[in-house]
XYZ file of C-alpha atoms in Angstrom:
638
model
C 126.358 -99.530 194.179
C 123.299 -99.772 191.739
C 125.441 -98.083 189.089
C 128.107 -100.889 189.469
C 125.306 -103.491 189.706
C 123.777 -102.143 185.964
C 127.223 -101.750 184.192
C 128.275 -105.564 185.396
C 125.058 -106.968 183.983
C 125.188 -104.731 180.575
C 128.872 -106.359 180.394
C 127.686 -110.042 181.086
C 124.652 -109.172 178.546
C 127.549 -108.404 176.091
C 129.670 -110.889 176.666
C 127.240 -114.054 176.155
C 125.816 -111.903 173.120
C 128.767 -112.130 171.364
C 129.433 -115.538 172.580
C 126.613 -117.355 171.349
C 126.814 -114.664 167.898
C 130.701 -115.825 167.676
C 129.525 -119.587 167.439
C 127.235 -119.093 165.101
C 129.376 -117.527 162.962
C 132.385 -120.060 160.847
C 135.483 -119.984 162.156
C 138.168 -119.965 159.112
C 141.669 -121.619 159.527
C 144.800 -118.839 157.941
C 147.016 -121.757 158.257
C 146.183 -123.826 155.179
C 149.191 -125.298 153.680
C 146.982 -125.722 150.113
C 144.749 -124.297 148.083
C 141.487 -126.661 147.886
C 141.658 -126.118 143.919
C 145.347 -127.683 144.249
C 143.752 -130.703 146.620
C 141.080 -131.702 143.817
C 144.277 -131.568 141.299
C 146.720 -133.894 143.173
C 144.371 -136.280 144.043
C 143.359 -136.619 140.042
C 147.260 -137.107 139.706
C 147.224 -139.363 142.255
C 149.846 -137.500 144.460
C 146.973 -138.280 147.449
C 147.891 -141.331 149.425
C 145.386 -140.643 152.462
C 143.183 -137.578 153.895
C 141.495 -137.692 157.668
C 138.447 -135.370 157.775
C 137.856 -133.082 160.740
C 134.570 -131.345 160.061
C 135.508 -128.194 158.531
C 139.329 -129.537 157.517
C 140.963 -131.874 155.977
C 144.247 -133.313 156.856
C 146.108 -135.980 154.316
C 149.700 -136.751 153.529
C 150.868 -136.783 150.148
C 152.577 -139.787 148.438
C 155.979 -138.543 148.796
C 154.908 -138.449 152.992
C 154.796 -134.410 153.265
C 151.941 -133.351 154.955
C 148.967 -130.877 154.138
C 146.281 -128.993 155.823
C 142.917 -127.653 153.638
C 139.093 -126.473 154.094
C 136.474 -128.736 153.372
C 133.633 -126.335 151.818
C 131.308 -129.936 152.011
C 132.037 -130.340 148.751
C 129.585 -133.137 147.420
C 131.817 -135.109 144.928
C 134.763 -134.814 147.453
C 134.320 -138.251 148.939
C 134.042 -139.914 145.309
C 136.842 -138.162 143.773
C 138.551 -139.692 146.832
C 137.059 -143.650 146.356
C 137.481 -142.859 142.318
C 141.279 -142.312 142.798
C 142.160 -145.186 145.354
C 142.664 -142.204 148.434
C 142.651 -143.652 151.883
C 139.883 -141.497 153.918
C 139.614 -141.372 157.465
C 136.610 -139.419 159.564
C 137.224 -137.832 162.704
C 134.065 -138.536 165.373
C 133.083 -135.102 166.383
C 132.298 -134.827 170.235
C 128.402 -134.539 171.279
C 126.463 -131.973 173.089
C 123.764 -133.314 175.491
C 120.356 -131.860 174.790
C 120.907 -129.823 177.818
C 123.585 -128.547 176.866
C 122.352 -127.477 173.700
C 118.716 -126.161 174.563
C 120.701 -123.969 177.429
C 123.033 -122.618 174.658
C 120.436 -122.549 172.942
C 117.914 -120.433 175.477
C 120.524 -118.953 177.501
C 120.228 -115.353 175.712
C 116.388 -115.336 176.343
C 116.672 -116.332 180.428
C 119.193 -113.917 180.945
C 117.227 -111.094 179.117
C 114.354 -112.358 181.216
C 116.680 -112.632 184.684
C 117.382 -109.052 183.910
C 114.230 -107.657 183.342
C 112.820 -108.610 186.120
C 115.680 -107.917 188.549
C 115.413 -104.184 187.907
C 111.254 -104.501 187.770
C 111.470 -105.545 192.141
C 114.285 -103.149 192.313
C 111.764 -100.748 190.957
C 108.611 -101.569 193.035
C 110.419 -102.404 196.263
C 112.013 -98.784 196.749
C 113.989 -98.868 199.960
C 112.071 -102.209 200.888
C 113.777 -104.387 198.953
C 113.051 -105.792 195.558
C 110.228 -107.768 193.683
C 107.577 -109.748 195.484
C 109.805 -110.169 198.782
C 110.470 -106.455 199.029
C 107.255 -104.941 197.377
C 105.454 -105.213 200.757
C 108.290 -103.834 203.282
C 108.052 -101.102 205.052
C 109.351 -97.459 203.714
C 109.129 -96.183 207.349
C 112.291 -93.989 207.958
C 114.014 -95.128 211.206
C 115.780 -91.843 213.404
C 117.242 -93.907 216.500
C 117.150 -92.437 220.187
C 120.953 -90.308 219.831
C 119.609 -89.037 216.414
C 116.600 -87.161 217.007
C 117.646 -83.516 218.101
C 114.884 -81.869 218.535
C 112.661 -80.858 221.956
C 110.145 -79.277 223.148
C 112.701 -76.396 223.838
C 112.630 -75.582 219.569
C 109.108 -76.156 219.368
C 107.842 -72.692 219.763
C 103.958 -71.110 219.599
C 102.193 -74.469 220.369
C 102.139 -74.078 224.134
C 98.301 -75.805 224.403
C 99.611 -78.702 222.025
C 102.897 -79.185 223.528
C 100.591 -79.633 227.313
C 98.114 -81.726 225.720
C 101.334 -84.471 224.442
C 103.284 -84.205 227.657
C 101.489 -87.345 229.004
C 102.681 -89.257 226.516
C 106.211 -88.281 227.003
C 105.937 -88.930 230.449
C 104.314 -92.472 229.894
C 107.359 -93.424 227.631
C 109.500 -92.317 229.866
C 107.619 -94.400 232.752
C 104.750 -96.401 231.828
C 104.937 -98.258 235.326
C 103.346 -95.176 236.506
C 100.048 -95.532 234.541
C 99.664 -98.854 234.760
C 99.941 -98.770 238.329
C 96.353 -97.369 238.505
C 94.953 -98.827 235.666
C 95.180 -96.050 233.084
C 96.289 -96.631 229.377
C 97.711 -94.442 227.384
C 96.049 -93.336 223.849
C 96.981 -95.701 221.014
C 96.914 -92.436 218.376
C 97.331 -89.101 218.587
C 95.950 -86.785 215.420
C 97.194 -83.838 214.920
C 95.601 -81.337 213.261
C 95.966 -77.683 211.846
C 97.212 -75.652 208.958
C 99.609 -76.548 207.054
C 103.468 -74.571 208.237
C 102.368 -74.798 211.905
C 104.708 -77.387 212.738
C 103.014 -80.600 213.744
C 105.797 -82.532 212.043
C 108.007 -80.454 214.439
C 105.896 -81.316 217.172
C 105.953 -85.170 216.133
C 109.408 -85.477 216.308
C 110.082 -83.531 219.572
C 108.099 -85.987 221.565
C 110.296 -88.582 220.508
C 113.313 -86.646 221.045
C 112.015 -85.537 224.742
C 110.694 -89.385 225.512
C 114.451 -90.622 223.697
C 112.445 -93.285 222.055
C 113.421 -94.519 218.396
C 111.194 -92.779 215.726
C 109.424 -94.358 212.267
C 108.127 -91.580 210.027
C 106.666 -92.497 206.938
C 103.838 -90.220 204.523
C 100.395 -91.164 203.908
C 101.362 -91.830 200.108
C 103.979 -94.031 200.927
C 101.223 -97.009 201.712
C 99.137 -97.098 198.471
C 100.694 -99.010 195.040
C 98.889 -99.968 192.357
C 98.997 -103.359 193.531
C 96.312 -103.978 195.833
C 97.577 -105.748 198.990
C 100.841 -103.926 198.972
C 99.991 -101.111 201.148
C 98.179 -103.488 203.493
C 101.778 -105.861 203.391
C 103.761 -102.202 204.470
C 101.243 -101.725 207.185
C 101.918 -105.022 208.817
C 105.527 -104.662 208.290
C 105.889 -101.392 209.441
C 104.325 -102.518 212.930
C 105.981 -105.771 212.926
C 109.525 -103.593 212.967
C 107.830 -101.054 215.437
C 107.454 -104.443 217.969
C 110.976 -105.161 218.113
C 111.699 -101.531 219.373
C 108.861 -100.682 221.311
C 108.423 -98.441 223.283
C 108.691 -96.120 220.116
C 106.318 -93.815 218.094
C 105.249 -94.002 214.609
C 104.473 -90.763 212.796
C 102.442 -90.500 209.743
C 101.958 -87.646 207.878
C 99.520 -86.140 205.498
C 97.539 -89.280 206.668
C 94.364 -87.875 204.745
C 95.979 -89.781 201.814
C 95.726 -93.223 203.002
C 92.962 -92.757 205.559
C 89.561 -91.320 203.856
C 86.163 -92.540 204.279
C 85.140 -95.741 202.889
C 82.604 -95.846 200.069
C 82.841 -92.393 199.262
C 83.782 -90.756 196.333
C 87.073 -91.639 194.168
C 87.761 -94.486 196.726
C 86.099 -97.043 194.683
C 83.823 -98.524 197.025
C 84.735 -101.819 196.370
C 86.235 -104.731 198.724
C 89.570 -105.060 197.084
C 89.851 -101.334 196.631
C 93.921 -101.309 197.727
C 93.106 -98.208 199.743
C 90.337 -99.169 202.059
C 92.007 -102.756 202.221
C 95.507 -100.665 203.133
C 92.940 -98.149 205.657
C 91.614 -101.929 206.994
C 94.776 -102.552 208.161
C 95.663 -99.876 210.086
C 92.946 -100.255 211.670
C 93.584 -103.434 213.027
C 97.087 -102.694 213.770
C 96.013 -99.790 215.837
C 93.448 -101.224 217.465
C 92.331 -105.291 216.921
C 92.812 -108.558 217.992
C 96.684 -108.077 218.324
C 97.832 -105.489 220.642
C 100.983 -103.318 220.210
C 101.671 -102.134 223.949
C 104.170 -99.617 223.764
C 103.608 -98.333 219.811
C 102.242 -95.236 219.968
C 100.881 -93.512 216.272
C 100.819 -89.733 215.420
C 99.549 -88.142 212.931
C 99.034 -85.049 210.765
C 96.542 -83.862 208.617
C 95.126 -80.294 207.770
C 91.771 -81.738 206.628
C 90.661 -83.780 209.164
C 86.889 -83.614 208.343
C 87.404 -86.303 205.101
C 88.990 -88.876 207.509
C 86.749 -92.076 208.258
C 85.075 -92.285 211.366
C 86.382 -95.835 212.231
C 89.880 -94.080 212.507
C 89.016 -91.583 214.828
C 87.107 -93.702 217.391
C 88.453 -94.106 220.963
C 90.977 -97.058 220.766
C 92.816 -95.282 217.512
C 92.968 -91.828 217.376
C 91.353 -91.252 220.631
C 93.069 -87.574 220.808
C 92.835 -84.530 218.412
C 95.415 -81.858 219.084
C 94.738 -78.684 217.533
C 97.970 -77.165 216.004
C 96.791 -73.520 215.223
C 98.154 -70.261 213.979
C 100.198 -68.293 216.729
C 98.713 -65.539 218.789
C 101.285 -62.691 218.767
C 103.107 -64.210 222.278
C 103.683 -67.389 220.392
C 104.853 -65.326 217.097
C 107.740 -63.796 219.239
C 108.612 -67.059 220.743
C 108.909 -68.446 217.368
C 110.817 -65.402 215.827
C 112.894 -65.473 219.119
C 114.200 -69.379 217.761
C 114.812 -68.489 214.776
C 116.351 -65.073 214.922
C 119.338 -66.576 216.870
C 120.418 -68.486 214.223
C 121.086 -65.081 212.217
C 123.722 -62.101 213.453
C 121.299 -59.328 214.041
C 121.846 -55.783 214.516
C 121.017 -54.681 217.753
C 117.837 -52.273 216.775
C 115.977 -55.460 215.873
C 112.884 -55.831 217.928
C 111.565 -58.873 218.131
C 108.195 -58.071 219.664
C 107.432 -55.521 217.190
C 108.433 -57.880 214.545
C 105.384 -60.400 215.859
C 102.864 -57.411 216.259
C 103.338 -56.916 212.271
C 103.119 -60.448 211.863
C 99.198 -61.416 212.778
C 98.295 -64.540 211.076
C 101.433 -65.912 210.113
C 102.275 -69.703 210.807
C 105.576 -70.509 212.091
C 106.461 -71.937 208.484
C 106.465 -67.778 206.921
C 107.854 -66.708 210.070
C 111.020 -68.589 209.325
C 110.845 -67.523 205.675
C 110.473 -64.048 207.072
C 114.077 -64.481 209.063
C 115.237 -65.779 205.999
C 114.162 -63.437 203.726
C 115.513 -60.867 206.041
C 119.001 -62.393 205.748
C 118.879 -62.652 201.990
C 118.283 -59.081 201.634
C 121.281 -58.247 204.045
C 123.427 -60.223 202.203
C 122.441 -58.976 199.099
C 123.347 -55.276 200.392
C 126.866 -56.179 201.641
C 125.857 -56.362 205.355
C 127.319 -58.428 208.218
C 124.176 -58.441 210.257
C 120.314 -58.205 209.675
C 118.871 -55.022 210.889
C 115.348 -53.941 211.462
C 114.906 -52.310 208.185
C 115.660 -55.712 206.323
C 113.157 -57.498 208.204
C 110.381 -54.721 207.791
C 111.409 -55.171 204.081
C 111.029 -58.640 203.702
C 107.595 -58.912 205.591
C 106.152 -56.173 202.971
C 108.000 -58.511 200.712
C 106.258 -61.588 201.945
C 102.957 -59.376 202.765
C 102.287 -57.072 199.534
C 104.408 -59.105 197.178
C 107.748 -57.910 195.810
C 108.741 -54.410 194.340
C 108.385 -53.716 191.055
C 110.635 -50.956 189.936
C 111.417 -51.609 186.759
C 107.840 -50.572 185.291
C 107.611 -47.431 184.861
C 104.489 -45.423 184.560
C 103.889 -41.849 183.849
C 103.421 -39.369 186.333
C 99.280 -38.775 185.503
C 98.919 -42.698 186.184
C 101.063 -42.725 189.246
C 99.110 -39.220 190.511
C 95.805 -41.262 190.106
C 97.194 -44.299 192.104
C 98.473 -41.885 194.656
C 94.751 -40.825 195.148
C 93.432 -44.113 194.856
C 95.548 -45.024 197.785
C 94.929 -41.932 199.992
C 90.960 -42.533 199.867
C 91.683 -46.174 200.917
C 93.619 -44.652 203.701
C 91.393 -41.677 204.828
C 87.825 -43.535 204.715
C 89.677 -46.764 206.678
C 90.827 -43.942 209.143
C 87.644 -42.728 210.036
C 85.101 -45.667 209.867
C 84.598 -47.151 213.563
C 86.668 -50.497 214.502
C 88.644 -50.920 211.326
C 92.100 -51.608 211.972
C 94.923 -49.042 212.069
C 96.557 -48.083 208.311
C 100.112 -49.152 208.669
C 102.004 -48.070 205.519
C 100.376 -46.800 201.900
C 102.884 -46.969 198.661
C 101.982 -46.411 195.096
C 105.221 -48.115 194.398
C 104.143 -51.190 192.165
C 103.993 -54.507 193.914
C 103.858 -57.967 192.609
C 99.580 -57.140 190.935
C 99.042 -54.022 192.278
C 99.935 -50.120 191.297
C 99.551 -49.787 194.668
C 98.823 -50.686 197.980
C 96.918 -49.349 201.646
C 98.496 -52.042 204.309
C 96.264 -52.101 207.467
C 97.711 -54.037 210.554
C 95.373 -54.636 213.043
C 96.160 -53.632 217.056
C 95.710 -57.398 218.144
C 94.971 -60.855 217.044
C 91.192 -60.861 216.197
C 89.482 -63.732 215.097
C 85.760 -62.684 214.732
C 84.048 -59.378 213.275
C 81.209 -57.554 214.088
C 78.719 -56.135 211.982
C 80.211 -52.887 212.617
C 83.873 -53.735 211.836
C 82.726 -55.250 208.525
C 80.627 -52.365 207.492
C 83.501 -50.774 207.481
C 85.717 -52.782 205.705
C 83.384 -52.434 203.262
C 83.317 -48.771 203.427
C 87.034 -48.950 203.059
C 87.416 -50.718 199.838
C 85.132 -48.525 197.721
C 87.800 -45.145 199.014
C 90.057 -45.484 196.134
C 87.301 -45.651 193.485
C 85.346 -42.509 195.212
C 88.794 -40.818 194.941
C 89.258 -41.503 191.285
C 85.529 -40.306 191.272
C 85.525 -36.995 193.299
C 89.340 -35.919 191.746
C 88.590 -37.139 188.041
C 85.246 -37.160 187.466
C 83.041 -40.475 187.062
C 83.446 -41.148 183.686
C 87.433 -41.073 184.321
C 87.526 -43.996 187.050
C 89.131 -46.597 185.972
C 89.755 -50.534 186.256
C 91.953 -50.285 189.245
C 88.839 -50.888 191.754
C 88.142 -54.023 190.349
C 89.387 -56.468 193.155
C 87.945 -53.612 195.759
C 84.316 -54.070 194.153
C 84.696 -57.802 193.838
C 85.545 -58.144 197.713
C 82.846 -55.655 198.748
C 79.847 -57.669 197.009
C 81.380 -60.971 198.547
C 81.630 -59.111 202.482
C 78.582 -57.686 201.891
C 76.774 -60.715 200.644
C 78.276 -62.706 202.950
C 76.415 -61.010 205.749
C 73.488 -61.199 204.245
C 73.586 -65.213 203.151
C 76.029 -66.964 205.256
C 76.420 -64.347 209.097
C 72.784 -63.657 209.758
C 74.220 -60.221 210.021
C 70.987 -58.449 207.678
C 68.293 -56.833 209.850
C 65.628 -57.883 207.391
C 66.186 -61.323 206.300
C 67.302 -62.569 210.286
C 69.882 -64.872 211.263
C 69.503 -67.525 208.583
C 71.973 -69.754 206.505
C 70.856 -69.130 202.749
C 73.514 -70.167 201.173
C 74.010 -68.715 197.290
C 71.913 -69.490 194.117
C 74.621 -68.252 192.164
C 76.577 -71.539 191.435
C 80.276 -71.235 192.490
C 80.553 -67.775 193.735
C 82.465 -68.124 196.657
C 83.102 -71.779 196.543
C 79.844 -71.610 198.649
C 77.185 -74.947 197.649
C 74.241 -73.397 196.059
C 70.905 -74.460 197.767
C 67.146 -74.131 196.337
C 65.832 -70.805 196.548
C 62.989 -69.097 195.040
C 62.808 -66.472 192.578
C 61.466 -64.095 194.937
C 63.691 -65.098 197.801
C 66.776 -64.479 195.540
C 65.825 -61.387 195.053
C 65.198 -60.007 199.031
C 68.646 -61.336 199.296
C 70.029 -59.036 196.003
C 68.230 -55.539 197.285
C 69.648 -56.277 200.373
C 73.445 -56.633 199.457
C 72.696 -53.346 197.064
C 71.337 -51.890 200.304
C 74.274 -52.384 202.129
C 76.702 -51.362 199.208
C 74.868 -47.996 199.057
C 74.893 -47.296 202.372
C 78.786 -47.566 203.040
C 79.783 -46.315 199.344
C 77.152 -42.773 200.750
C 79.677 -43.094 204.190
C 82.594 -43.557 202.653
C 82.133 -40.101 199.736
C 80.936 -38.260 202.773
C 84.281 -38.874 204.662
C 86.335 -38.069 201.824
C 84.143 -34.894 200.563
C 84.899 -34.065 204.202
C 88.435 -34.608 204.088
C 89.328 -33.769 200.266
C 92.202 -31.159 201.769
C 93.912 -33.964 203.631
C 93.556 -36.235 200.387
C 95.486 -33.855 198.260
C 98.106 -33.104 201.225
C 98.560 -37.015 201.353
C 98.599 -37.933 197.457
C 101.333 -35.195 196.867
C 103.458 -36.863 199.741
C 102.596 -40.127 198.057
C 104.143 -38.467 195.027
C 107.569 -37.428 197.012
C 107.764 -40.229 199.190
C 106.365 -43.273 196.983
C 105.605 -44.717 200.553
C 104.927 -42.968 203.470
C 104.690 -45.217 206.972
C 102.319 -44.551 209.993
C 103.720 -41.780 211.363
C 103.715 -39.482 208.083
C 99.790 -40.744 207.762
C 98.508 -39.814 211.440
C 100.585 -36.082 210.611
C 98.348 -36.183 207.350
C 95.151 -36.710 209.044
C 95.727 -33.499 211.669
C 95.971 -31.268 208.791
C 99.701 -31.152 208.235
C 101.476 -31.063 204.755
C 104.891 -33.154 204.607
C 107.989 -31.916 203.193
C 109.289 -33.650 200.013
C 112.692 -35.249 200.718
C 115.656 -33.762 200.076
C 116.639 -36.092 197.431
C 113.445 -36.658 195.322
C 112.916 -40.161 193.490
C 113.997 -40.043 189.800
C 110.616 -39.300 188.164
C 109.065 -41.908 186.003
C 108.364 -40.876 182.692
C 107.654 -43.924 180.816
C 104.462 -45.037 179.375
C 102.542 -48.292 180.839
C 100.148 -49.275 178.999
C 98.899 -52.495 181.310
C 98.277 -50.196 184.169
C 94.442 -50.149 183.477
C 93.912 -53.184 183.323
C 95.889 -54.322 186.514
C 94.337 -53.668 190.088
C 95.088 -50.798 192.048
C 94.738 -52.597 195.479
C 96.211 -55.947 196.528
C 94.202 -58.605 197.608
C 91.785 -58.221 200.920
C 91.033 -61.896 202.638
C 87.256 -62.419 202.837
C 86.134 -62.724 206.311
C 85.025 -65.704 207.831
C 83.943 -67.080 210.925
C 85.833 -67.646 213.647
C 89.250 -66.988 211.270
C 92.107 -64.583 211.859
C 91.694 -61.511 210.062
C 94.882 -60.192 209.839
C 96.997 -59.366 206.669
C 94.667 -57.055 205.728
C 95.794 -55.284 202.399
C 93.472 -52.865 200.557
């Protein structure tokens, strides 16, 4: 339709273009029955008996009576050749043009330029709302209707504790009678809040779809213009449609963008800032003067701490529902949605699948299914097996395979030993979670990788359990060290080094987990390491808190060669399977730590004999998450 609009206003542009062009140019008569050279000539002969002049013609007879038709070029001596030679003349009134007529020839290329311009500018700033000035301030609220929504609580999966905490509401759209029988009112906002992929827009929707109320959903961004005024003009409109369908829920999302505190900065500050006067009037529509019984607001945000207080006072967003991560039970429920929607083979194990999972959000768990199809389909398959889902959550978890560089065997012999001392000291070192699967194939950064999958969700650590982690990281460089020698260790420990200061100053500055200094919050002098805000600190402070974290390095580097100098028969039993296997799982490790030696496979992998030259410089481990409170410490990779 918009196409059709623009190419019938290009062809009226065109057409009164070469209109009003087409009347400024002359219009010549072919018909002439004389030459105007001959005219001059017969009326010096005096063959002219009369002529009647018609602005650019001239019409006559001749004496004999035969007519004649010629251009007048406003010849100046025409009229007294004419009077000279005794020639009748006659002058044809031309008809006349109002001045209105001729200013709106005149102007009528210019207003229609102007009509045009801005007709497209509204179409442009109204969106969906409408155009110009009457459409500018419409709603862009997206309208699902009561038979449209789809969704329940049935294919929201993980969120058990959130889905409990909304069921009120459902149940007072449903029946609000109920409520008001004794007085109760239901909240006028509900916030929702948690990571982003853990399906609060999911959840949003569902409690429409179980209460079969119509459903508005709009984004945060969709208030603020440049104009200011037009975000507050959306807000109104938006409720003013909500009215004339209540009862019915609005859901915004990513409402950070629109709703941030006042006065702070990169809002401006000022009065007729267009976001605080659009924040103003959401606040008024949620909770002021006017009531909207029956409108109830959702919203989601993952950074709830920037939003102003005014919005999350009882009256607005009187309710915070936490949307977290899944614990391992909620993982399989969520896997179990989504694996139906995929033929699967019937050695797929759904509750294993969520035990390798820790710390996903429903968002990668779906990728994960996904994933796990692609790579079926790639291989020819008509179902998704087990083995297609383990390799797309390495995939998703250690980044993708990278078998097309090639490395010679001395380089991949060192990575295999980098990898086994990971494996060995992690094995050994109290509470640190079970090694899962060590490859020295190359994988997205890394030459190699030590994946360690912890036994259950965990979302603390103790001092002991980080200790070790610590202890952990350093086993590929001792390896390099106690095989090679230490002047031939190389880059590869980088990231492990880098991850060990950061645990290890973390206790010290941010856990209160340092004997010496106590349980204090010093935050760092060093500005920006960590993303942590540096805080005055003296010189000799600074430096208690440096001999400490070198303390604690020492101490679980000593551990850590001990183990291995203990164990340097299993190391070289477990880098040579490295070497035949390229990845060995579990299983092969825990018949590596008893002492046993593991048969190469029958058909060995095509040795790599290529030079790399980049595999100094890139890191030998993938990347370990840094601890922090109270977070999930899964997808662990070393």
């Amino acid at each position: 339709m918009k196409i059709l609009v623009r190419i019938a206003m290009f062809v009226i542009i065109g057409s009164v273009f070469f209109s009003i062009m087409g009347r400024m140019q002359p219009t010549y008569e072919q018909n002439y029955t004389i030459l105007y050279s001959d005219f001059i000539n017969d009326i010096r002969n005096g063959a002219v008996s009369e002529v009647t002049i018609e602005g650019d013609k001239v019409k006559g007879k001749l004496i004999n009576g035969e007519p004649f038709v010629t251009y007048n070029p406003d010849d100046a001596h025409l009229i007294d050749d004419l009077i000279q030679y005794g020639v009748k003349i006659k002058v044809a009134t031309p008809e006349k043009q109002s001045m209105l007529t001729q200013i709106f020839i005149s102007w009528a290329p210019m207003l229609l330029l102007i009509a045009v311009w801005v007709y497209f500018f509204r179409k442009q700033q109204g969106g969906a709302g409408g155009g110009g000035q009457m459409g500018m301030g419409k709603s862009r609220a997206k309208l699902l209707e009561e038979n449209q929504i789809k969704v329940g609580f049935a294919d929201v999966a993980g969120v058990e504790e959130a889905k409990e905490d909304v069921m009120e509401i459902v149940d007072f759209l449903k029946d609000p009678s109920k409520y008001e029988f004794v007085g109760g009112k239901i909240p006028h906002g509900v916030l929702l809040v948690g990571p982003p992929g853990t399906g609060k827009t999911l959840l949003a929707r569902a409690i429409a779809g179980e209460a079969n109320v119509p459903f508005f959903s709009i984004s945060g961004s969709d208030f603020v213009e440049m104009f200011v005024g037009v975000g507050a003009s959306r807000v109104r409109d938006m409720f003013e449609q909500a009215k004339k369908r209540a009862p019915c829920i609005i859901f915004i999302d990513e409402i950070d963008a629109v709703g941030r505190q006042r006065g702070g900065a990169g809002t401006g500050g000022g009065g007729n800032d267009e976001r605080e006067q659009t924040l103003n009037q959401l606040l008024v529509e949620m909770d002021g003067f006017s009531g909207n019984e029956g409108i109830i607001v959702i919203a989601a945000t993952n950074r709830s701490d920037v939003l102003d207080k005014a919005l999350l006072r009882p009256g607005r967003f009187d309710r915070e529902v936490h949307v977290g991560l899944p614990d391992i039970k909620g993982r399989e429920q969520i896997l179990n949605v989504h694996i139906q929607k995929v033929p699967q083979a019937a050695d797929v194990s759904v509750k294993d699948l969520a035990r390798g999972t820790p710390g996903f959000s429903g968002a990668e768990l779906a990728n994960l299914v996904n994933e796990g199809a692609l790579l079926a389909a790639r291989n020819n398959k008509r179902v998704v097996t087990m083995d297609d889902l383990d390799r797309a959550r390495d995939k998703l978890l250690m980044g993708a395979e990278k078998r097309s560089m090639v490395m010679r065997k001395e380089d991949l012999l060192m990575t295999a030993y980098h990898e086994a001392g990971h494996a060995i000291v992690g094995r050994h070192v109290p509470e640190h979670d079970p090694v899962y699967k060590v490859s020295i194939m190359p994988r997205g950064g890394a030459l190699g990788v030590t994946m360690f999958l912890p036994e259950r969700d965990t979302y603390s650590a103790s001092k002991d359990k980080l200790e070790s982690q610590i202890s952990g990281l350093f086993g590929g460089r001792i390896a390099e060290a106690l095989i090679y020698g230490k002047n031939k260790v190389t880059t590869g420990a980088s990231n492990d080094i880098e991850r060990a200061t950061q645990l290890a100053r973390n206790m010290v500055t941010k856990w209160g987990l340092s004997d010496k200094l106590g349980p204090m919050d010093y935050g760092d002098n060093q500005s920006g390491y960590m993303g942590s805000q540096a805080k005055p600190m003296s010189e000799q402070m600074a430096q208690m808190i440096d001999e400490e974290v070198r303390s604690l390095i020492d101490k679980n580097y000593q551990r850590a060669e001990d183990i291995l100098k203990d164990n340097i028969e299993v190391m070289h039993n477990m880098a040579q399977a490295l070497m035949d296997w390229e990845t060995i799982d579990k299983h092969q490790i825990e018949r590596l730590l008893q002492g046993e030696k593991i048969a190469p496979p029958e058909d060995e992998p095509e040795e790599l004999e290529v030079e790399a030259d980049s595999e100094q410089e890139a890191s030998q481990d993938d990347e370990v998450p840094v601890v922090d409170e109270k977070q999930d410490l899964s997808k662990k990779k070393i």
